[in-house]
């Protein structure tokens, strides 16, 4: 069993074991959102107490809501992580020891923190300073991802979801009422006039 799982663990290590652990948090968050949405959709489909007509509207609405939630979560969290990563790699955010060391080099002192400069690519760091920089970058990566996740899941996404759900609810109610109206219009009931004695007399040659 261990040998069977080794390739999978190696793939996971290559994808998430580098200097950007925040990527794993984003991907696991997306997987969590997707699984939660699938469970909700399955609950609607398998619930016998919900009429079939309502399921026709509820399932697509839930799927669209899930897509909006996942997309907003990814965009917001990824933006926070990307911006923080650039601030570190350009030298805007650095450990004190690393920053002081780089500022001593007059050739790059005016480039630190600006676009186009990369701390690690400069090749100036080595030994403990390089290790400190990488540890700092990984810490910032995780922290910025968590901040983006909290803002997305607790502030932005709920607001967007409520606005979207309110709009879709009104639209679904309108469509559902129109569906019921058309359904009733397609039901034709023929009412027959109750026959009277005059009807029998006018259509028969029988005389008393």
PDB file of C-alpha atoms in Angstrom:
ATOM      1  CA  UNK A   1       0.000   0.000   0.000  1.00  0.00           C
ATOM      2  CA  UNK A   2       2.846   2.373   0.865  1.00  0.00           C
ATOM      3  CA  UNK A   3       4.512   1.794  -2.510  1.00  0.00           C
ATOM      4  CA  UNK A   4       1.207   2.371  -4.262  1.00  0.00           C
ATOM      5  CA  UNK A   5       0.734   5.780  -2.605  1.00  0.00           C
ATOM      6  CA  UNK A   6       4.337   6.923  -3.007  1.00  0.00           C
ATOM      7  CA  UNK A   7       3.881   8.484  -6.499  1.00  0.00           C
ATOM      8  CA  UNK A   8       0.851  10.409  -5.253  1.00  0.00           C
ATOM      9  CA  UNK A   9       2.670  11.743  -2.178  1.00  0.00           C
ATOM     10  CA  UNK A  10       5.644  12.708  -4.338  1.00  0.00           C
ATOM     11  CA  UNK A  11       3.345  14.623  -6.689  1.00  0.00           C
ATOM     12  CA  UNK A  12       1.750  16.437  -3.743  1.00  0.00           C
ATOM     13  CA  UNK A  13       5.197  17.263  -2.338  1.00  0.00           C
ATOM     14  CA  UNK A  14       6.363  18.671  -5.672  1.00  0.00           C
ATOM     15  CA  UNK A  15       3.223  20.774  -6.060  1.00  0.00           C
ATOM     16  CA  UNK A  16       2.927  22.121  -2.521  1.00  0.00           C
ATOM     17  CA  UNK A  17       6.253  21.495  -0.799  1.00  0.00           C
ATOM     18  CA  UNK A  18       8.135  24.433  -2.286  1.00  0.00           C
ATOM     19  CA  UNK A  19       8.403  28.044  -1.187  1.00  0.00           C
ATOM     20  CA  UNK A  20       4.704  28.796  -1.725  1.00  0.00           C
ATOM     21  CA  UNK A  21       2.639  26.852   0.826  1.00  0.00           C
ATOM     22  CA  UNK A  22      -0.218  29.320   0.396  1.00  0.00           C
ATOM     23  CA  UNK A  23      -1.093  27.595  -2.861  1.00  0.00           C
ATOM     24  CA  UNK A  24      -2.080  24.478  -0.944  1.00  0.00           C
ATOM     25  CA  UNK A  25      -4.408  26.491   1.297  1.00  0.00           C
ATOM     26  CA  UNK A  26      -6.114  28.025  -1.727  1.00  0.00           C
ATOM     27  CA  UNK A  27      -6.572  24.698  -3.495  1.00  0.00           C
ATOM     28  CA  UNK A  28      -7.843  22.903  -0.394  1.00  0.00           C
ATOM     29  CA  UNK A  29     -10.243  25.787   0.187  1.00  0.00           C
ATOM     30  CA  UNK A  30     -11.616  25.430  -3.339  1.00  0.00           C
ATOM     31  CA  UNK A  31     -11.992  21.670  -2.849  1.00  0.00           C
ATOM     32  CA  UNK A  32     -13.875  22.327   0.396  1.00  0.00           C
ATOM     33  CA  UNK A  33     -16.241  24.784  -1.316  1.00  0.00           C
ATOM     34  CA  UNK A  34     -16.854  22.333  -4.177  1.00  0.00           C
ATOM     35  CA  UNK A  35     -17.566  19.368  -1.910  1.00  0.00           C
ATOM     36  CA  UNK A  36     -19.926  21.433   0.235  1.00  0.00           C
ATOM     37  CA  UNK A  37     -21.834  22.602  -2.841  1.00  0.00           C
ATOM     38  CA  UNK A  38     -22.055  19.080  -4.263  1.00  0.00           C
ATOM     39  CA  UNK A  39     -23.459  17.861  -0.949  1.00  0.00           C
ATOM     40  CA  UNK A  40     -26.119  20.594  -0.956  1.00  0.00           C
ATOM     41  CA  UNK A  41     -27.137  19.845  -4.526  1.00  0.00           C
ATOM     42  CA  UNK A  42     -27.315  16.111  -3.751  1.00  0.00           C
ATOM     43  CA  UNK A  43     -29.475  16.853  -0.709  1.00  0.00           C
ATOM     44  CA  UNK A  44     -31.926  18.773  -2.905  1.00  0.00           C
ATOM     45  CA  UNK A  45     -32.035  16.070  -5.574  1.00  0.00           C
ATOM     46  CA  UNK A  46     -32.527  13.224  -3.079  1.00  0.00           C
ATOM     47  CA  UNK A  47     -35.109  15.020  -0.946  1.00  0.00           C
ATOM     48  CA  UNK A  48     -38.495  13.483  -1.800  1.00  0.00           C
ATOM     49  CA  UNK A  49     -40.336  16.237   0.059  1.00  0.00           C
ATOM     50  CA  UNK A  50     -39.272  18.847  -2.494  1.00  0.00           C
ATOM     51  CA  UNK A  51     -41.543  18.894  -5.574  1.00  0.00           C
ATOM     52  CA  UNK A  52     -39.922  18.111  -8.898  1.00  0.00           C
ATOM     53  CA  UNK A  53     -40.890  21.517 -10.263  1.00  0.00           C
ATOM     54  CA  UNK A  54     -39.012  23.285  -7.454  1.00  0.00           C
ATOM     55  CA  UNK A  55     -35.939  21.108  -7.975  1.00  0.00           C
ATOM     56  CA  UNK A  56     -35.847  22.302 -11.596  1.00  0.00           C
ATOM     57  CA  UNK A  57     -35.145  25.793 -10.284  1.00  0.00           C
ATOM     58  CA  UNK A  58     -33.234  25.033  -7.080  1.00  0.00           C
ATOM     59  CA  UNK A  59     -30.513  22.789  -8.553  1.00  0.00           C
ATOM     60  CA  UNK A  60     -29.303  25.244 -11.260  1.00  0.00           C
ATOM     61  CA  UNK A  61     -29.507  28.081  -8.738  1.00  0.00           C
ATOM     62  CA  UNK A  62     -27.380  26.175  -6.219  1.00  0.00           C
ATOM     63  CA  UNK A  63     -24.835  25.263  -8.913  1.00  0.00           C
ATOM     64  CA  UNK A  64     -24.547  28.872 -10.087  1.00  0.00           C
ATOM     65  CA  UNK A  65     -24.267  30.054  -6.485  1.00  0.00           C
ATOM     66  CA  UNK A  66     -21.444  27.574  -5.872  1.00  0.00           C
ATOM     67  CA  UNK A  67     -19.581  28.762  -8.964  1.00  0.00           C
ATOM     68  CA  UNK A  68     -19.858  32.385  -7.831  1.00  0.00           C
ATOM     69  CA  UNK A  69     -18.629  31.518  -4.330  1.00  0.00           C
ATOM     70  CA  UNK A  70     -15.646  29.521  -5.550  1.00  0.00           C
ATOM     71  CA  UNK A  71     -14.672  32.137  -8.114  1.00  0.00           C
ATOM     72  CA  UNK A  72     -14.836  35.032  -5.643  1.00  0.00           C
ATOM     73  CA  UNK A  73     -12.908  33.001  -3.057  1.00  0.00           C
ATOM     74  CA  UNK A  74     -10.148  32.183  -5.542  1.00  0.00           C
ATOM     75  CA  UNK A  75      -9.822  35.675  -6.987  1.00  0.00           C
ATOM     76  CA  UNK A  76      -9.743  37.472  -3.631  1.00  0.00           C
ATOM     77  CA  UNK A  77      -7.427  35.022  -1.889  1.00  0.00           C
ATOM     78  CA  UNK A  78      -5.123  34.679  -4.884  1.00  0.00           C
ATOM     79  CA  UNK A  79      -4.887  38.466  -5.181  1.00  0.00           C
ATOM     80  CA  UNK A  80      -3.821  38.857  -1.544  1.00  0.00           C
ATOM     81  CA  UNK A  81      -1.223  36.108  -1.909  1.00  0.00           C
ATOM     82  CA  UNK A  82       0.140  37.453  -5.188  1.00  0.00           C
ATOM     83  CA  UNK A  83       0.477  41.044  -3.946  1.00  0.00           C
ATOM     84  CA  UNK A  84       2.200  39.960  -0.725  1.00  0.00           C
ATOM     85  CA  UNK A  85       4.588  37.698  -2.658  1.00  0.00           C
ATOM     86  CA  UNK A  86       5.606  40.544  -4.940  1.00  0.00           C
ATOM     87  CA  UNK A  87       6.199  42.886  -1.998  1.00  0.00           C
ATOM     88  CA  UNK A  88       8.590  40.334  -0.498  1.00  0.00           C
ATOM     89  CA  UNK A  89      10.413  39.384  -3.696  1.00  0.00           C
ATOM     90  CA  UNK A  90      10.958  43.047  -4.608  1.00  0.00           C
ATOM     91  CA  UNK A  91      12.317  43.773  -1.143  1.00  0.00           C
ATOM     92  CA  UNK A  92       9.488  45.953   0.106  1.00  0.00           C
ATOM     93  CA  UNK A  93       8.876  43.553   2.985  1.00  0.00           C
ATOM     94  CA  UNK A  94      12.008  41.907   4.368  1.00  0.00           C
ATOM     95  CA  UNK A  95      13.453  40.653   7.648  1.00  0.00           C
ATOM     96  CA  UNK A  96      15.448  43.388   9.319  1.00  0.00           C
ATOM     97  CA  UNK A  97      18.791  41.576   8.964  1.00  0.00           C
ATOM     98  CA  UNK A  98      18.250  40.894   5.261  1.00  0.00           C
ATOM     99  CA  UNK A  99      17.136  44.437   4.539  1.00  0.00           C
ATOM    100  CA  UNK A 100      20.115  45.971   6.323  1.00  0.00           C
ATOM    101  CA  UNK A 101      22.488  43.687   4.445  1.00  0.00           C
ATOM    102  CA  UNK A 102      21.049  44.632   1.042  1.00  0.00           C
ATOM    103  CA  UNK A 103      21.050  48.350   1.804  1.00  0.00           C
ATOM    104  CA  UNK A 104      24.806  48.207   2.331  1.00  0.00           C
ATOM    105  CA  UNK A 105      25.250  47.491  -1.363  1.00  0.00           C
ATOM    106  CA  UNK A 106      25.077  50.927  -2.962  1.00  0.00           C
ATOM    107  CA  UNK A 107      24.574  49.387  -6.416  1.00  0.00           C
ATOM    108  CA  UNK A 108      21.157  48.012  -5.567  1.00  0.00           C
ATOM    109  CA  UNK A 109      20.093  50.163  -2.611  1.00  0.00           C
ATOM    110  CA  UNK A 110      17.922  52.394  -4.821  1.00  0.00           C
ATOM    111  CA  UNK A 111      16.352  49.379  -6.585  1.00  0.00           C
ATOM    112  CA  UNK A 112      15.080  47.612  -3.478  1.00  0.00           C
ATOM    113  CA  UNK A 113      11.288  47.617  -3.304  1.00  0.00           C
ATOM    114  CA  UNK A 114      10.837  48.655  -6.925  1.00  0.00           C
ATOM    115  CA  UNK A 115       9.397  46.753  -9.881  1.00  0.00           C
ATOM    116  CA  UNK A 116      11.936  44.644 -11.725  1.00  0.00           C
ATOM    117  CA  UNK A 117      14.065  43.868  -8.684  1.00  0.00           C
ATOM    118  CA  UNK A 118      14.110  40.343  -7.251  1.00  0.00           C
ATOM    119  CA  UNK A 119      15.856  39.677  -3.955  1.00  0.00           C
ATOM    120  CA  UNK A 120      16.644  36.019  -4.544  1.00  0.00           C
ATOM    121  CA  UNK A 121      17.491  36.439  -8.216  1.00  0.00           C
ATOM    122  CA  UNK A 122      20.042  39.115  -7.333  1.00  0.00           C
ATOM    123  CA  UNK A 123      22.263  36.393  -5.910  1.00  0.00           C
ATOM    124  CA  UNK A 124      23.429  38.595  -3.037  1.00  0.00           C
ATOM    125  CA  UNK A 125      22.006  36.439  -0.264  1.00  0.00           C
ATOM    126  CA  UNK A 126      23.589  33.241   0.967  1.00  0.00           C
ATOM    127  CA  UNK A 127      23.812  31.073   4.057  1.00  0.00           C
ATOM    128  CA  UNK A 128      21.674  32.120   7.007  1.00  0.00           C
ATOM    129  CA  UNK A 129      20.479  35.303   5.315  1.00  0.00           C
ATOM    130  CA  UNK A 130      19.067  33.321   2.383  1.00  0.00           C
ATOM    131  CA  UNK A 131      17.408  30.879   4.789  1.00  0.00           C
ATOM    132  CA  UNK A 132      15.921  33.760   6.778  1.00  0.00           C
ATOM    133  CA  UNK A 133      14.576  35.305   3.575  1.00  0.00           C
ATOM    134  CA  UNK A 134      12.959  32.038   2.425  1.00  0.00           C
ATOM    135  CA  UNK A 135      11.403  31.406   5.841  1.00  0.00           C
ATOM    136  CA  UNK A 136      10.060  34.963   5.882  1.00  0.00           C
ATOM    137  CA  UNK A 137       8.626  34.571   2.380  1.00  0.00           C
ATOM    138  CA  UNK A 138       6.887  31.310   3.286  1.00  0.00           C
ATOM    139  CA  UNK A 139       5.448  32.923   6.415  1.00  0.00           C
ATOM    140  CA  UNK A 140       4.139  35.908   4.463  1.00  0.00           C
ATOM    141  CA  UNK A 141       2.690  33.549   1.839  1.00  0.00           C
ATOM    142  CA  UNK A 142       0.681  31.631   4.451  1.00  0.00           C
ATOM    143  CA  UNK A 143      -0.345  34.754   6.375  1.00  0.00           C
ATOM    144  CA  UNK A 144      -1.557  36.641   3.295  1.00  0.00           C
ATOM    145  CA  UNK A 145      -3.481  33.567   2.126  1.00  0.00           C
ATOM    146  CA  UNK A 146      -5.201  33.239   5.500  1.00  0.00           C
ATOM    147  CA  UNK A 147      -6.082  36.943   5.543  1.00  0.00           C
ATOM    148  CA  UNK A 148      -7.498  36.696   2.027  1.00  0.00           C
ATOM    149  CA  UNK A 149      -9.458  33.595   3.022  1.00  0.00           C
ATOM    150  CA  UNK A 150     -10.962  35.264   6.092  1.00  0.00           C
ATOM    151  CA  UNK A 151     -11.965  38.395   4.156  1.00  0.00           C
ATOM    152  CA  UNK A 152     -13.371  36.338   1.290  1.00  0.00           C
ATOM    153  CA  UNK A 153     -15.284  33.757   3.349  1.00  0.00           C
ATOM    154  CA  UNK A 154     -16.557  36.074   6.093  1.00  0.00           C
ATOM    155  CA  UNK A 155     -17.094  39.407   4.350  1.00  0.00           C
ATOM    156  CA  UNK A 156     -17.042  39.537   0.555  1.00  0.00           C
ATOM    157  CA  UNK A 157     -18.408  36.116  -0.414  1.00  0.00           C
ATOM    158  CA  UNK A 158     -21.415  36.195   1.998  1.00  0.00           C
ATOM    159  CA  UNK A 159     -22.406  39.655   0.746  1.00  0.00           C
ATOM    160  CA  UNK A 160     -22.120  38.600  -2.887  1.00  0.00           C
ATOM    161  CA  UNK A 161     -23.932  35.341  -2.168  1.00  0.00           C
ATOM    162  CA  UNK A 162     -26.828  37.124  -0.457  1.00  0.00           C
ATOM    163  CA  UNK A 163     -27.168  39.639  -3.286  1.00  0.00           C
ATOM    164  CA  UNK A 164     -27.032  36.883  -5.873  1.00  0.00           C
ATOM    165  CA  UNK A 165     -29.421  34.628  -3.955  1.00  0.00           C
ATOM    166  CA  UNK A 166     -31.919  37.463  -3.526  1.00  0.00           C
ATOM    167  CA  UNK A 167     -31.839  38.195  -7.241  1.00  0.00           C
ATOM    168  CA  UNK A 168     -32.125  34.535  -8.198  1.00  0.00           C
ATOM    169  CA  UNK A 169     -34.932  33.962  -5.705  1.00  0.00           C
ATOM    170  CA  UNK A 170     -37.026  36.715  -7.238  1.00  0.00           C
ATOM    171  CA  UNK A 171     -36.247  35.392 -10.705  1.00  0.00           C
ATOM    172  CA  UNK A 172     -37.045  31.806  -9.689  1.00  0.00           C
ATOM    173  CA  UNK A 173     -40.361  32.806  -8.099  1.00  0.00           C
ATOM    174  CA  UNK A 174     -41.305  34.686 -11.248  1.00  0.00           C
ATOM    175  CA  UNK A 175     -40.364  31.757 -13.478  1.00  0.00           C
ATOM    176  CA  UNK A 176     -42.105  29.277 -11.189  1.00  0.00           C
ATOM    177  CA  UNK A 177     -45.319  31.308 -11.236  1.00  0.00           C
ATOM    178  CA  UNK A 178     -45.143  31.586 -15.012  1.00  0.00           C
ATOM    179  CA  UNK A 179     -44.595  27.833 -15.236  1.00  0.00           C
ATOM    180  CA  UNK A 180     -47.664  27.139 -13.077  1.00  0.00           C
ATOM    181  CA  UNK A 181     -49.718  29.613 -15.082  1.00  0.00           C
ATOM    182  CA  UNK A 182     -48.796  27.930 -18.368  1.00  0.00           C
ATOM    183  CA  UNK A 183     -49.447  24.527 -16.826  1.00  0.00           C
ATOM    184  CA  UNK A 184     -52.943  25.560 -15.812  1.00  0.00           C
ATOM    185  CA  UNK A 185     -53.630  27.066 -19.241  1.00  0.00           C
ATOM    186  CA  UNK A 186     -52.760  23.780 -20.907  1.00  0.00           C
ATOM    187  CA  UNK A 187     -55.370  21.886 -18.859  1.00  0.00           C
ATOM    188  CA  UNK A 188     -58.662  21.939 -20.755  1.00  0.00           C
ATOM    189  CA  UNK A 189     -61.745  20.705 -18.911  1.00  0.00           C
ATOM    190  CA  UNK A 190     -64.919  20.283 -20.993  1.00  0.00           C
ATOM    191  CA  UNK A 191     -68.081  20.911 -19.059  1.00  0.00           C
ATOM    192  CA  UNK A 192     -71.265  19.367 -20.421  1.00  0.00           C
ATOM    193  CA  UNK A 193     -74.628  21.027 -20.018  1.00  0.00           C
ATOM    194  CA  UNK A 194     -77.031  19.027 -17.953  1.00  0.00           C
ATOM    195  CA  UNK A 195     -79.715  17.620 -20.254  1.00  0.00           C
ATOM    196  CA  UNK A 196     -83.331  18.657 -19.718  1.00  0.00           C
ATOM    197  CA  UNK A 197     -86.677  17.125 -20.735  1.00  0.00           C
ATOM    198  CA  UNK A 198     -86.869  19.612 -23.604  1.00  0.00           C
ATOM    199  CA  UNK A 199     -83.696  18.147 -25.112  1.00  0.00           C
ATOM    200  CA  UNK A 200     -85.294  14.693 -25.221  1.00  0.00           C
ATOM    201  CA  UNK A 201     -88.552  15.994 -26.629  1.00  0.00           C
ATOM    202  CA  UNK A 202     -86.942  18.015 -29.438  1.00  0.00           C
ATOM    203  CA  UNK A 203     -84.780  15.171 -30.620  1.00  0.00           C
ATOM    204  CA  UNK A 204     -87.229  12.265 -30.414  1.00  0.00           C
ATOM    205  CA  UNK A 205     -90.339  11.209 -32.318  1.00  0.00           C
ATOM    206  CA  UNK A 206     -91.712   9.449 -29.283  1.00  0.00           C
ATOM    207  CA  UNK A 207     -95.088  10.830 -28.277  1.00  0.00           C
ATOM    208  CA  UNK A 208     -97.190  10.001 -25.305  1.00  0.00           C
TER     209      UNK A 208
END
